[in-house]
Amino acid sequence: MELLHQTANKSHNSGVVMENLEDKLFFRQPYVVGSQNESPSQFMGVKKSGPLKDAPKDMKLYFIYLRQDHALSQDLFRALRGDTFTTFPGMNEMFNLPISEDNVNGTVISDFTPSEIQRVSDLVTNYSTNVPNVVPIVLTPFSKHDNPSQNEPYWKLKHTFLEKNIPIQIVARRTVGDREKLKWSTAGIGLQIFAKLGGIPWKVKPRLEKCLIVGIGQAHRRFGGHTQKYFAYSVLTDSGGIFEEVRVLGEDNDEQNYIKNFGNSLRQIFEEYSSKYSNFVVHSTFAIRRNELEIIASVLGELKNRSSGGEFFSLKFNHKNRFFGFSINKNSRIPYESSMIRISNSEYIVWFEGLKYGQTTLQKMTSNPLHVQFTYPYDDISNAQQKACIQDAINLSGTNWRGFNAKSLPVSVYYAQLIARYIKEFDRLQLPRVDVSIVKPWFL
């Protein structure tokens, strides 16, 4: 396969380069589902064999809706139960999680003012005293994709329940009211609810066992071109994509104090997980600062020096780069997914999405390639090690529990971006700082 790529990045010469990629095409590892069965498809694998790990059976779903949306809440309930569409067989058939009137409750919310949101959250909190594993499902006339003047209640809902350590599922009224939208959205909604209840739908077959992936995100507060507050956190998963937890790394108004806390928190993570994992890889976005990268490298170096073996790497990913490419041998001009091209000793362009291997036509729109750069170690890393790390990242892009076919970013980076959006919106609305460090993936 021939691939053309051009870069407008100032760190590289502009122009067009041709390169043969036949030996640079990775293959996604199979997904591991129930009974440790393997499948090339997340959806079909879970449908056939069940999830990798069931959610606790002592759970409740709590529907919250405006009075005029009561019928829509019933429509959503029936769709999740599997009564409505052939595209989703139901929570029981898909996730071994039966839902019925015995484990579903509901209440009317008068409006989405802060006081009414607080009242309903208190109601759910009192209810969850006897049933600790509860996910509220809130039908709303808005979504987070609406303009800021319309979607403020979305962020306030998330914030209020997060303060009580309760992950919620918000579903827009227009999704449920449109039968075609609901048909194709029910599986994703059910998947997110299942994960928020503590279930594990699938993982990928990892290249490297006993490896902790530390995805780092930031939500620094800036005003007038200056940083007013520094805030960083980590999303921890294993190399198979199983979510561990969210952990705050540093929060301070002073940069030096923040950096010190950032390093100490990272050391603490490695120390706490060293009995479970022997390999540690850090993933970050290109927004990360130089001093943060230096701390990451320093802490990984300390860990490596104390270790009798294991792998220790740091990579950063940029999905908003100015690289592009196309295949001259295909009518679609789209490269195969998992194709890559090396542009320097430490940098690659990688297509996390693209044509399926062996196919000639594109089934859906694909995202742009990612720019991937190794930031630790600075040297003493072989091509084989670099490719292995990229293979792991490609595999991790298939463990996104927001949907069955979302594969554009490794979850270590994608989940960090989701959390950053929440924190920035909470700050914009001047809501109190909330603890994001809960062990369920509330951000899905």
PDB file of N, CA and C in Angstrom, residues 5 12 323 341-345 347-349 371:
ATOM      1  N   HIS A   5       1.492  11.568   2.505  1.00  0.00           N
ATOM      2  CA  HIS A   5       1.163  12.407   3.654  1.00  0.00           C
ATOM      3  C   HIS A   5       1.898  13.718   3.522  1.00  0.00           C
ATOM      4  N   HIS A  12       8.864  20.042  10.899  1.00  0.00           N
ATOM      5  CA  HIS A  12       9.192  19.124   9.831  1.00  0.00           C
ATOM      6  C   HIS A  12       9.158  19.866   8.508  1.00  0.00           C
ATOM      7  N   PHE A 323      -1.602  17.073  10.128  1.00  0.00           N
ATOM      8  CA  PHE A 323      -1.184  16.001   9.229  1.00  0.00           C
ATOM      9  C   PHE A 323      -2.410  15.391   8.540  1.00  0.00           C
ATOM     10  N   ILE A 341       2.906   5.868  10.045  1.00  0.00           N
ATOM     11  CA  ILE A 341       4.071   6.327   9.312  1.00  0.00           C
ATOM     12  C   ILE A 341       4.992   7.058  10.289  1.00  0.00           C
ATOM     13  N   ARG A 342       6.261   6.795  10.214  1.00  0.00           N
ATOM     14  CA  ARG A 342       7.224   7.399  11.126  1.00  0.00           C
ATOM     15  C   ARG A 342       7.734   8.703  10.516  1.00  0.00           C
ATOM     16  N   ILE A 343       7.755   9.784  11.314  1.00  0.00           N
ATOM     17  CA  ILE A 343       8.205  11.076  10.789  1.00  0.00           C
ATOM     18  C   ILE A 343       9.450  11.600  11.499  1.00  0.00           C
ATOM     19  N   SER A 344       9.877  10.966  12.573  1.00  0.00           N
ATOM     20  CA  SER A 344      11.149  11.299  13.228  1.00  0.00           C
ATOM     21  C   SER A 344      11.512  10.128  14.127  1.00  0.00           C
ATOM     22  N   ASN A 345      12.607  10.254  14.849  1.00  0.00           N
ATOM     23  CA  ASN A 345      13.035   9.160  15.728  1.00  0.00           C
ATOM     24  C   ASN A 345      12.020   8.851  16.822  1.00  0.00           C
ATOM     25  N   GLU A 347       8.532  10.215  16.665  1.00  0.00           N
ATOM     26  CA  GLU A 347       7.184  10.645  16.290  1.00  0.00           C
ATOM     27  C   GLU A 347       6.597   9.788  15.174  1.00  0.00           C
ATOM     28  N   TYR A 348       5.280   9.582  15.285  1.00  0.00           N
ATOM     29  CA  TYR A 348       4.558   8.780  14.308  1.00  0.00           C
ATOM     30  C   TYR A 348       3.219   9.441  13.996  1.00  0.00           C
ATOM     31  N   ILE A 349       2.722   9.167  12.796  1.00  0.00           N
ATOM     32  CA  ILE A 349       1.349   9.484  12.457  1.00  0.00           C
ATOM     33  C   ILE A 349       0.616   8.153  12.368  1.00  0.00           C
ATOM     34  N   HIS A 371      -1.142  12.317  15.798  1.00  0.00           N
ATOM     35  CA  HIS A 371       0.300  12.529  15.914  1.00  0.00           C
ATOM     36  C   HIS A 371       0.723  11.992  17.280  1.00  0.00           C
TER      37      HIS A 371
END
